[in-house]
Amino acid sequence: MSDDNFADVRLPADFTPEALARMREIAKIVRSNVANTKRTLDEFAEPAPVLDLHLRRR
Amino acid sequence: MVIDRTKPEAILGLTLRQASDAIAARALSPVELVDAYLDRIETVDGRLRSYITVLADEARAAASQAEAEIAAGEYRGPLHGLPYAVKDNYFTKGVRTTANSRLRLDAVPDFDATAIVRLREAGAILLGKLNTWEYGTGMGPFYDDLPFPYARNPWNLDRYTGGSSTGAGASVAGRTALFALGSDTGGSVRLPAAACGLQGLKSTTGRISRHGIFPNCWAFDVAGPLCWNVEDCAIVAEALSGFDPSDPISVDKPADFRSDLNKGVAGLRIGVIRDMDCGGVHPDPDVLANLAEAARVLQAAGAILVETELPAPVLRYRSAASIINWAESYSIHEADFQSGWHLMGQALRDKMTAGLQISAVDYLAALRERRTLAEMTDALLSGFDALLLPSAFHVAPAFTDAAGLGAFIGDTAATPFSMSGHPALSICTGFDSEGLPTSAQIVGRWFDEAMVLRVGHAYETATPWRSHFPTF
């Protein structure tokens, strides 16, 4: 997750201050979703495609 | 079968199955049927705006060909000679595929999506390309800033169609297509079906090929039909199903969605989730009342109803789903965003700026959470033949209701089954006090579309809603 200056992400060369301000608003939503996800994360959960979950049971 | 051509709705009022039977019995010509739809498009689509591109000449030529084939005894099956339309993110060889984006206004693919190929081989006739959110994507809020203006809801032209398959919902309800194909990442088939009073099927992940459909989010994208009734959905979904080596998640599973369609629900165990909390928001009272009535109808037909609940709050599903969706979508559109972000509509631009902020660690956390939630959801379904629960929490909002437009997309129970990959059918459960359609969702076990459609068909045939048509 980036900080408010987005120093670690590549922005378009012609990105405007207005677009950057909008992006800061979006960042609040992103942070909230990331925090929610990590709050309930099972430490043993490993990514697996949903289809694999089904096929493994056959 | 005799068609009373003295009535204006005689042809356009036919369901897919009825039109199919009439063509097979030579009581209706594909040319007459296609002409009726093209006339309808010309008459009403200036107001409805369901189409981006109409293929009138191509459709008439295909109808003539279908008529000749059928006359020669070369009947291909239940879709032969039937007119349909697709969301404009399905690639069509030689026909522009804009995805309603300024970045693709002149894009003409050199191949057809597998779904288009399958329907052509079945004899169906493509009428045109349907309106959509830009690339079928967004974060929920609605902006009127795309090259092709938004489609309108046939039940009330001042109301939203739901998204992202906006034209698919508008066209089938507005009778500018007999059936339509949409694509569903987090509800984009089910929510337009809900808003427009249709039946929309999101099949099991991997069941229907996505090859040639412009991707939105690889993890969740599913192709699916929007139809007037459940039997029509079964016919179309069956034709679309089957292994496709061009789609890396395609599964080779038999698809028989019609043999058990009329078996009823007697003895079936159906889990009912009547209400749920989505960040403090609950379904509208009319939505809940009609859901309760749907449960009563199924119980009266012999189903065993068991009250249950989702294994996790809807917001838990949505948080992880959003991260996966935004990150994958940014990966798909990164080059265009870097060079042409100013050409994107606000909804897509917002999603891009969300996606580019997500780290690999965040994305992996969401994938891990998805696995947990999918297993929890599957464990719930293992105790039932099907689930009945809300689809959209609200009826279609007015275009002037900015908060309502965002809420219609945000407040739903669609995401859990995009995350888990289970098949889910959005069905019309009646109408609210203003005459706007309400909806519910029927969900089944992985690859058990036949059960989902069977339950939906049993409900539908026990209720009068399919005889109510919008007028505008």
Coordinates of C-alpha atoms in Angstrom, one line a residue:
Chain A
M1 CA 0.0 0.0 0.0
S2 CA 1.4 3.4 -1.0
D3 CA 1.7 6.5 1.2
D4 CA -0.1 9.7 0.3
N5 CA 2.7 10.8 -2.1
F6 CA 2.5 7.6 -4.1
A7 CA 6.3 7.7 -4.3
D8 CA 6.5 3.9 -4.9
V9 CA 4.0 3.7 -7.8
R10 CA 4.5 4.7 -11.4
L11 CA 2.0 7.5 -12.4
P12 CA 1.4 8.8 -15.9
A13 CA 3.8 11.5 -16.8
D14 CA 1.0 13.9 -17.5
F15 CA -1.0 13.1 -14.4
T16 CA -2.6 16.3 -13.1
P17 CA -2.9 17.6 -9.5
E18 CA -6.6 17.1 -9.7
A19 CA -6.2 13.5 -10.7
L20 CA -3.7 13.0 -7.9
A21 CA -6.2 14.5 -5.4
R22 CA -8.9 12.1 -6.6
M23 CA -6.4 9.3 -6.2
R24 CA -5.9 10.2 -2.6
E25 CA -9.6 9.8 -2.1
I26 CA -9.5 6.4 -3.7
A27 CA -6.6 5.5 -1.5
K28 CA -8.8 5.7 1.6
I29 CA -11.1 3.1 0.1
V30 CA -8.2 0.8 -0.9
R31 CA -6.6 1.1 2.6
S32 CA -9.9 0.2 4.2
N33 CA -10.3 -2.9 2.0
V34 CA -6.7 -4.0 2.6
A35 CA -7.1 -3.6 6.4
N36 CA -10.4 -5.5 6.4
T37 CA -8.8 -8.4 4.4
K38 CA -5.7 -8.7 6.6
R39 CA -7.8 -8.5 9.8
T40 CA -9.5 -11.8 9.1
L41 CA -6.6 -13.6 7.3
D42 CA -6.1 -17.2 8.3
E43 CA -2.3 -17.6 8.8
F44 CA -2.4 -21.1 7.2
A45 CA -4.4 -20.1 4.2
E46 CA -2.5 -20.5 1.0
P47 CA -3.8 -19.2 -2.4
A48 CA -5.6 -21.8 -4.5
P49 CA -7.7 -21.3 -7.6
V50 CA -11.3 -22.0 -6.8
L51 CA -11.5 -24.7 -9.5
D52 CA -8.7 -26.5 -7.8
L53 CA -10.8 -26.6 -4.6
H54 CA -13.6 -28.2 -6.5
L55 CA -11.5 -30.6 -8.5
R56 CA -9.6 -31.8 -5.5
R57 CA -12.8 -33.1 -4.0
R58 CA -13.8 -35.2 -7.0
Chain B
M1 CA -48.5 -23.7 -32.9
V2 CA -50.5 -20.7 -34.2
I3 CA -49.3 -17.2 -33.8
D4 CA -52.0 -14.5 -33.6
R5 CA -50.4 -11.9 -35.8
T6 CA -53.2 -9.5 -35.3
K7 CA -51.7 -8.7 -31.9
P8 CA -48.7 -6.4 -31.8
E9 CA -47.0 -8.5 -29.1
A10 CA -47.6 -11.8 -31.0
I11 CA -44.0 -12.2 -32.1
L12 CA -42.0 -9.9 -29.7
G13 CA -44.0 -11.5 -26.8
L14 CA -42.7 -15.0 -27.5
T15 CA -40.2 -16.4 -25.1
L16 CA -37.1 -18.0 -26.6
R17 CA -38.6 -21.5 -26.2
Q18 CA -41.9 -20.4 -27.8
A19 CA -40.1 -18.8 -30.7
S20 CA -37.9 -21.9 -31.1
D21 CA -40.9 -24.2 -31.1
A22 CA -42.7 -22.0 -33.6
I23 CA -39.6 -22.0 -35.9
A24 CA -39.2 -25.8 -35.6
A25 CA -42.9 -26.2 -36.5
R26 CA -42.5 -23.8 -39.4
A27 CA -45.1 -21.5 -37.9
L28 CA -42.6 -18.7 -37.7
S29 CA -39.8 -17.8 -40.1
P30 CA -36.4 -16.6 -38.8
V31 CA -36.7 -13.8 -41.3
E32 CA -40.0 -12.6 -39.8
L33 CA -38.6 -12.9 -36.3
V34 CA -35.4 -11.0 -37.0
D35 CA -37.3 -8.3 -38.9
A36 CA -39.7 -7.9 -36.0
Y37 CA -36.7 -7.3 -33.7
L38 CA -34.9 -5.0 -36.1
D39 CA -38.1 -3.0 -36.5
R40 CA -38.4 -2.8 -32.7
I41 CA -34.8 -1.6 -32.4
E42 CA -35.4 1.1 -34.9
T43 CA -38.6 2.2 -33.2
V44 CA -37.5 2.3 -29.5
D45 CA -33.8 2.1 -29.2
G46 CA -33.3 5.8 -29.7
R47 CA -34.9 6.1 -26.2
L48 CA -33.7 2.8 -24.7
R49 CA -30.1 3.0 -26.0
S50 CA -29.5 -0.7 -25.5
Y51 CA -27.3 -1.0 -28.5
I52 CA -23.9 0.4 -29.5
T53 CA -23.8 -1.3 -32.9
V54 CA -26.7 -2.8 -34.8
L55 CA -25.9 -5.4 -37.4
A56 CA -29.1 -5.2 -39.4
D57 CA -27.8 -6.4 -42.8
E58 CA -25.8 -9.2 -41.4
A59 CA -28.7 -10.3 -39.2
R60 CA -31.1 -10.3 -42.2
A61 CA -28.7 -12.4 -44.3
A62 CA -28.2 -14.9 -41.5
A63 CA -32.0 -15.1 -41.0
S64 CA -32.4 -15.9 -44.7
Q65 CA -29.7 -18.6 -44.4
A66 CA -31.4 -20.1 -41.4
E67 CA -34.7 -20.1 -43.1
A68 CA -33.2 -21.9 -46.1
E69 CA -31.4 -24.5 -43.9
I70 CA -34.6 -25.2 -41.9
A71 CA -36.6 -25.5 -45.1
A72 CA -34.0 -28.0 -46.4
G73 CA -34.4 -30.1 -43.2
E74 CA -31.1 -29.0 -41.7
Y75 CA -32.5 -27.9 -38.4
R76 CA -29.7 -27.3 -35.9
G77 CA -31.6 -27.2 -32.6
P78 CA -33.4 -24.9 -30.3
L79 CA -31.4 -21.8 -31.1
H80 CA -31.6 -22.0 -34.8
G81 CA -32.9 -18.8 -36.3
L82 CA -33.2 -16.9 -33.0
P83 CA -31.9 -13.3 -32.7
Y84 CA -29.7 -12.3 -29.8
A85 CA -27.2 -9.6 -28.9
V86 CA -24.0 -9.4 -26.9
K87 CA -22.3 -7.0 -24.6
D88 CA -19.8 -5.0 -26.5
N89 CA -16.8 -6.6 -24.7
Y90 CA -17.3 -9.8 -26.7
F91 CA -14.9 -9.9 -29.7
T92 CA -16.7 -10.1 -33.0
K93 CA -14.7 -10.7 -36.1
G94 CA -14.9 -7.8 -38.5
V95 CA -17.3 -5.9 -36.3
R96 CA -16.1 -3.1 -34.0
T97 CA -15.8 -4.0 -30.4
T98 CA -15.7 -0.8 -28.4
A99 CA -16.3 -1.9 -24.8
N100 CA -17.7 1.6 -24.7
S101 CA -14.3 3.1 -24.4
R102 CA -12.7 6.0 -26.2
L103 CA -9.6 3.8 -26.3
R104 CA -11.3 1.3 -28.6
L105 CA -13.7 3.2 -30.8
D106 CA -12.1 1.9 -34.0
A107 CA -11.1 -1.6 -32.7
V108 CA -12.1 -4.4 -35.0
P109 CA -11.2 -7.9 -33.8
D110 CA -10.0 -10.5 -36.3
F111 CA -11.6 -13.4 -34.4
D112 CA -14.9 -14.2 -32.6
A113 CA -15.2 -15.0 -28.9
T114 CA -15.9 -18.7 -28.3
A115 CA -19.4 -17.8 -27.1
I116 CA -20.1 -16.1 -30.4
V117 CA -18.8 -19.1 -32.3
R118 CA -20.9 -21.6 -30.3
L119 CA -24.1 -19.6 -30.8
R120 CA -23.4 -19.2 -34.5
E121 CA -22.9 -23.0 -34.8
A122 CA -26.2 -23.5 -33.0
G123 CA -27.8 -21.3 -35.6
A124 CA -28.5 -18.2 -33.5
I125 CA -28.4 -14.8 -35.2
L126 CA -26.4 -11.9 -33.8
L127 CA -28.4 -8.6 -33.9
G128 CA -25.7 -6.4 -32.6
K129 CA -23.4 -5.2 -29.8
L130 CA -24.9 -4.0 -26.5
N131 CA -24.2 -1.1 -24.2
T132 CA -21.9 -1.5 -21.2
W133 CA -19.9 0.2 -18.6
E134 CA -16.5 1.0 -20.0
Y135 CA -14.7 -2.4 -20.3
G136 CA -17.5 -3.8 -18.1
T137 CA -15.8 -2.4 -15.1
G138 CA -15.9 0.3 -12.4
M139 CA -16.1 0.8 -8.7
G140 CA -19.8 1.3 -8.3
P141 CA -20.5 5.0 -8.7
F142 CA -22.1 6.0 -12.0
Y143 CA -20.8 8.7 -14.4
D144 CA -22.4 9.8 -17.6
D145 CA -19.1 10.4 -19.4
L146 CA -18.7 7.4 -21.9
P147 CA -18.7 7.7 -25.7
F148 CA -22.1 5.9 -25.9
P149 CA -24.6 7.3 -23.4
Y150 CA -26.1 5.0 -20.7
A151 CA -28.9 2.5 -21.5
R152 CA -32.2 3.0 -19.8
N153 CA -34.5 0.7 -17.9
P154 CA -37.6 -0.4 -19.8
W155 CA -39.6 -0.5 -16.6
N156 CA -39.0 3.2 -16.3
L157 CA -36.7 5.1 -18.7
D158 CA -35.6 7.4 -15.9
R159 CA -34.2 4.5 -13.9
Y160 CA -30.9 2.7 -14.0
T161 CA -30.4 -0.7 -15.7
G162 CA -27.9 -1.9 -13.2
G163 CA -24.4 -2.7 -14.5
S164 CA -22.2 -3.5 -16.0
S165 CA -24.1 -5.4 -18.7
T166 CA -26.5 -2.4 -19.1
G167 CA -27.6 -3.0 -22.6
A168 CA -28.1 -6.7 -22.0
G169 CA -30.6 -5.9 -19.3
A170 CA -32.3 -3.2 -21.3
S171 CA -32.5 -5.2 -24.5
V172 CA -34.2 -8.3 -23.2
A173 CA -36.6 -6.5 -21.0
G174 CA -37.3 -3.9 -23.7
R175 CA -37.7 -6.6 -26.4
T176 CA -34.9 -5.4 -28.6
A177 CA -33.2 -8.8 -28.3
L178 CA -34.8 -12.2 -27.6
F179 CA -31.8 -13.0 -25.3
A180 CA -28.5 -11.5 -24.5
L181 CA -25.1 -12.4 -23.3
G182 CA -23.4 -10.4 -20.5
S183 CA -20.3 -10.9 -18.4
D184 CA -20.2 -11.1 -14.6
T185 CA -17.2 -10.2 -12.5
G186 CA -19.0 -9.2 -9.3
G187 CA -22.6 -9.2 -10.4
S188 CA -22.6 -7.7 -13.9
V189 CA -25.1 -10.3 -15.3
R190 CA -27.1 -10.7 -12.1
L191 CA -27.6 -7.0 -11.3
P192 CA -28.9 -5.9 -14.7
A193 CA -31.2 -8.9 -14.5
A194 CA -32.3 -7.7 -11.1
A195 CA -32.9 -4.1 -12.2
C196 CA -34.7 -5.1 -15.4
G197 CA -36.9 -7.9 -14.1
L198 CA -35.0 -10.7 -15.9
Q199 CA -33.4 -14.0 -15.1
G200 CA -29.6 -13.9 -15.3
L201 CA -27.3 -16.8 -14.8
K202 CA -23.7 -16.6 -13.6
S203 CA -22.5 -20.1 -14.2
T204 CA -19.8 -21.9 -12.2
T205 CA -16.3 -20.5 -12.8
G206 CA -14.8 -22.5 -15.8
R207 CA -18.2 -23.7 -17.1
I208 CA -18.5 -21.2 -20.1
S209 CA -15.5 -20.1 -22.1
R210 CA -14.4 -16.5 -21.7
H211 CA -12.0 -16.7 -24.6
G212 CA -12.5 -13.5 -26.7
I213 CA -14.3 -11.6 -24.0
F214 CA -12.2 -8.5 -23.0
P215 CA -11.0 -9.4 -19.5
N216 CA -12.0 -7.4 -16.5
C217 CA -10.6 -9.6 -13.7
W218 CA -9.4 -13.1 -14.5
A219 CA -10.2 -14.5 -11.1
F220 CA -13.9 -13.7 -11.3
D221 CA -14.9 -13.2 -15.0
V222 CA -17.8 -15.4 -16.1
A223 CA -19.9 -15.2 -19.2
G224 CA -23.6 -15.7 -18.9
P225 CA -27.1 -15.2 -20.4
L226 CA -29.9 -12.8 -19.5
C227 CA -33.3 -14.1 -20.6
W228 CA -36.9 -13.5 -20.0
N229 CA -37.4 -16.8 -18.3
V230 CA -35.4 -19.6 -16.6
E231 CA -36.0 -22.2 -19.3
D232 CA -34.5 -19.8 -21.9
C233 CA -31.5 -19.4 -19.6
A234 CA -31.1 -23.2 -19.5
I235 CA -31.2 -23.5 -23.3
V236 CA -28.6 -20.7 -23.9
A237 CA -26.3 -21.8 -21.1
E238 CA -26.3 -25.3 -22.3
A239 CA -25.3 -24.2 -25.8
L240 CA -22.5 -22.0 -24.4
S241 CA -21.0 -24.7 -22.1
G242 CA -18.2 -27.0 -22.9
F243 CA -14.5 -27.3 -22.8
D244 CA -12.5 -24.7 -24.7
P245 CA -8.7 -25.1 -24.8
S246 CA -8.3 -21.4 -25.5
D247 CA -9.6 -20.5 -22.0
P248 CA -7.1 -21.6 -19.3
I249 CA -9.8 -22.2 -16.7
S250 CA -12.2 -24.0 -19.0
V251 CA -13.5 -27.3 -17.6
D252 CA -14.6 -30.3 -19.5
K253 CA -17.9 -31.2 -17.8
P254 CA -21.1 -32.4 -19.3
A255 CA -23.9 -29.8 -19.4
D256 CA -27.4 -31.0 -19.2
F257 CA -29.5 -28.2 -17.8
R258 CA -32.9 -29.2 -19.2
S259 CA -33.6 -32.8 -18.4
D260 CA -34.5 -32.1 -14.7
L261 CA -35.9 -28.7 -15.3
N262 CA -39.5 -29.8 -14.6
K263 CA -38.8 -32.1 -11.7
G264 CA -40.0 -29.5 -9.2
V265 CA -38.7 -28.9 -5.7
A266 CA -40.5 -31.5 -3.6
G267 CA -38.1 -32.8 -1.0
L268 CA -35.3 -30.5 -1.9
R269 CA -33.4 -28.9 1.0
I270 CA -33.2 -25.1 0.4
G271 CA -31.3 -22.8 2.7
V272 CA -33.0 -19.4 3.0
I273 CA -31.0 -16.3 3.9
R274 CA -33.7 -13.7 4.4
D275 CA -31.7 -10.8 5.5
M276 CA -28.1 -9.7 5.7
D277 CA -26.0 -6.8 6.9
C278 CA -23.9 -5.2 4.2
G279 CA -22.1 -2.5 6.1
G280 CA -25.2 -1.4 8.0
V281 CA -27.4 -1.6 4.9
H282 CA -30.2 -4.2 4.6
P283 CA -32.4 -5.1 1.6
D284 CA -35.4 -2.8 1.0
P285 CA -38.7 -3.9 2.7
D286 CA -40.3 -4.8 -0.7
V287 CA -37.3 -6.9 -1.6
L288 CA -37.4 -8.8 1.7
A289 CA -41.2 -9.2 1.5
N290 CA -41.0 -10.6 -2.0
L291 CA -38.1 -12.9 -1.0
A292 CA -40.2 -14.2 1.9
E293 CA -43.1 -14.9 -0.6
A294 CA -40.7 -16.7 -2.9
A295 CA -39.7 -18.9 0.0
R296 CA -43.3 -19.6 0.8
V297 CA -44.0 -20.5 -2.9
L298 CA -41.1 -23.0 -2.8
Q299 CA -42.2 -24.4 0.5
A300 CA -45.8 -24.8 -0.9
A301 CA -44.3 -26.8 -3.8
G302 CA -42.7 -29.2 -1.3
A303 CA -39.3 -27.8 -0.7
I304 CA -37.8 -28.2 2.8
L305 CA -36.8 -24.7 3.9
V306 CA -34.0 -24.2 6.4
E307 CA -33.1 -20.8 7.8
T308 CA -29.4 -20.2 7.4
E309 CA -26.8 -17.4 6.9
L310 CA -23.7 -16.7 5.0
P311 CA -20.5 -18.0 6.7
A312 CA -19.1 -14.5 6.7
P313 CA -20.3 -10.9 6.4
V314 CA -20.8 -9.7 2.9
L315 CA -18.3 -6.9 3.5
R316 CA -15.6 -9.5 4.2
Y317 CA -16.1 -11.0 0.8
R318 CA -16.3 -7.6 -0.8
S319 CA -13.1 -6.3 0.8
A320 CA -11.0 -9.1 -0.6
A321 CA -12.8 -9.3 -3.9
S322 CA -12.2 -5.6 -4.5
I323 CA -8.4 -6.0 -4.0
I324 CA -8.2 -8.8 -6.4
N325 CA -10.5 -7.1 -8.9
W326 CA -8.7 -3.7 -8.9
A327 CA -5.2 -5.2 -9.0
E328 CA -6.0 -7.6 -11.9
S329 CA -7.9 -4.9 -13.8
Y330 CA -4.9 -2.5 -13.5
S331 CA -2.6 -5.2 -14.8
I332 CA -4.9 -5.6 -17.8
H333 CA -5.1 -1.8 -18.5
E334 CA -1.8 -0.6 -17.2
A335 CA -0.3 0.4 -20.6
D336 CA -3.5 2.2 -21.6
F337 CA -3.7 4.0 -18.3
Q338 CA -0.1 5.2 -18.5
S339 CA -0.5 6.6 -22.0
G340 CA -4.2 7.4 -22.2
W341 CA -5.6 7.8 -18.7
H342 CA -7.4 11.1 -19.7
L343 CA -9.4 9.1 -22.4
M344 CA -10.8 6.8 -19.7
G345 CA -14.1 7.5 -18.1
Q346 CA -14.1 8.4 -14.4
A347 CA -15.2 5.0 -13.2
L348 CA -12.4 3.2 -15.0
R349 CA -9.9 5.8 -14.0
D350 CA -10.9 5.5 -10.4
K351 CA -10.4 1.7 -10.6
M352 CA -7.0 2.1 -12.2
T353 CA -5.8 4.4 -9.5
A354 CA -7.1 1.9 -6.9
G355 CA -5.4 -1.0 -8.7
L356 CA -2.0 0.6 -9.0
Q357 CA -1.8 1.2 -5.3
I358 CA -2.1 -2.5 -4.4
S359 CA 1.1 -4.2 -3.6
A360 CA 1.9 -7.9 -4.3
V361 CA 1.6 -8.6 -0.6
D362 CA -1.9 -7.1 -0.5
Y363 CA -3.0 -9.0 -3.6
L364 CA -1.7 -12.3 -2.1
A365 CA -3.5 -11.6 1.1
A366 CA -6.8 -11.2 -0.8
L367 CA -6.2 -14.4 -2.8
R368 CA -5.5 -16.2 0.5
E369 CA -8.7 -14.8 1.9
R370 CA -10.6 -15.9 -1.2
R371 CA -9.6 -19.4 -0.7
T372 CA -10.8 -19.3 2.9
L373 CA -14.1 -17.8 2.0
A374 CA -14.7 -20.1 -1.0
E375 CA -14.2 -23.1 1.3
M376 CA -16.5 -21.7 3.9
T377 CA -19.1 -21.0 1.3
D378 CA -18.8 -24.4 -0.2
A379 CA -19.1 -26.0 3.3
L380 CA -22.4 -24.1 3.7
L381 CA -23.7 -25.4 0.3
S382 CA -22.8 -28.9 1.1
G383 CA -25.8 -29.0 3.5
F384 CA -28.3 -27.8 0.9
D385 CA -29.5 -28.5 -2.6
A386 CA -29.6 -24.7 -3.2
L387 CA -29.7 -21.4 -1.4
L388 CA -32.3 -18.7 -1.7
L389 CA -31.2 -15.2 -0.8
P390 CA -31.3 -11.5 -1.9
S391 CA -29.7 -10.5 -5.1
A392 CA -29.8 -6.6 -5.4
F393 CA -30.9 -5.1 -2.1
H394 CA -32.7 -2.2 -3.9
V395 CA -34.9 -1.7 -6.9
A396 CA -33.5 0.3 -9.9
P397 CA -32.7 3.8 -8.7
A398 CA -33.4 7.0 -10.7
F399 CA -30.5 8.5 -12.7
T400 CA -30.9 11.6 -10.6
D401 CA -30.2 9.7 -7.4
A402 CA -26.4 9.7 -7.2
A403 CA -26.2 7.9 -3.9
G404 CA -28.8 5.3 -5.0
L405 CA -26.9 4.5 -8.2
G406 CA -23.8 3.6 -6.2
A407 CA -25.8 1.8 -3.6
F408 CA -27.5 -0.4 -6.2
I409 CA -24.2 -1.8 -7.3
G410 CA -22.7 -1.8 -3.8
D411 CA -25.5 -3.2 -1.7
T412 CA -25.9 -6.8 -3.0
A413 CA -25.2 -10.4 -2.2
A414 CA -23.6 -11.0 -5.6
T415 CA -19.9 -10.8 -4.6
P416 CA -19.8 -13.9 -2.3
F417 CA -20.5 -16.2 -5.2
S418 CA -18.1 -14.4 -7.6
M419 CA -15.5 -15.1 -4.9
S420 CA -16.5 -18.7 -4.4
G421 CA -17.3 -19.5 -8.0
H422 CA -20.6 -21.2 -7.3
P423 CA -23.4 -20.9 -9.9
A424 CA -26.0 -18.2 -9.1
L425 CA -29.2 -17.2 -10.8
S426 CA -30.8 -13.8 -10.3
I427 CA -34.6 -14.1 -10.6
C428 CA -37.4 -11.6 -10.7
T429 CA -39.6 -12.0 -7.5
G430 CA -42.2 -9.5 -8.4
F431 CA -42.5 -5.7 -8.1
D432 CA -42.4 -3.0 -5.6
S433 CA -45.1 -0.4 -5.0
E434 CA -43.9 1.7 -7.9
G435 CA -43.9 -1.2 -10.3
L436 CA -40.2 -1.8 -10.4
P437 CA -38.8 -5.4 -10.4
T438 CA -37.5 -7.0 -7.2
S439 CA -35.0 -9.9 -7.3
A440 CA -33.6 -12.8 -5.4
Q441 CA -30.7 -15.2 -6.0
I442 CA -30.7 -19.0 -6.2
V443 CA -27.2 -20.5 -5.6
G444 CA -26.1 -24.1 -6.1
R445 CA -23.1 -26.3 -5.6
W446 CA -20.2 -26.1 -8.0
F447 CA -21.2 -27.1 -11.5
D448 CA -24.8 -27.8 -10.4
E449 CA -26.4 -25.2 -12.7
A450 CA -29.1 -27.8 -13.4
M451 CA -30.3 -27.6 -9.7
V452 CA -30.2 -23.8 -9.7
L453 CA -32.3 -23.6 -12.9
R454 CA -34.7 -26.3 -11.6
V455 CA -35.4 -24.3 -8.5
G456 CA -35.8 -21.1 -10.4
H457 CA -38.1 -22.7 -13.0
A458 CA -40.3 -24.2 -10.2
Y459 CA -40.6 -20.8 -8.6
E460 CA -41.2 -19.0 -11.9
T461 CA -43.9 -21.3 -13.1
A462 CA -45.8 -21.0 -9.8
T463 CA -45.9 -17.2 -10.0
P464 CA -47.4 -14.7 -12.5
W465 CA -44.4 -12.4 -13.0
R466 CA -43.4 -13.6 -16.4
S467 CA -46.7 -12.4 -17.9
H468 CA -45.9 -8.8 -16.8
F469 CA -44.1 -6.8 -19.6
P470 CA -42.7 -3.3 -19.4
T471 CA -44.3 -0.6 -21.6
F472 CA -42.5 2.5 -22.5

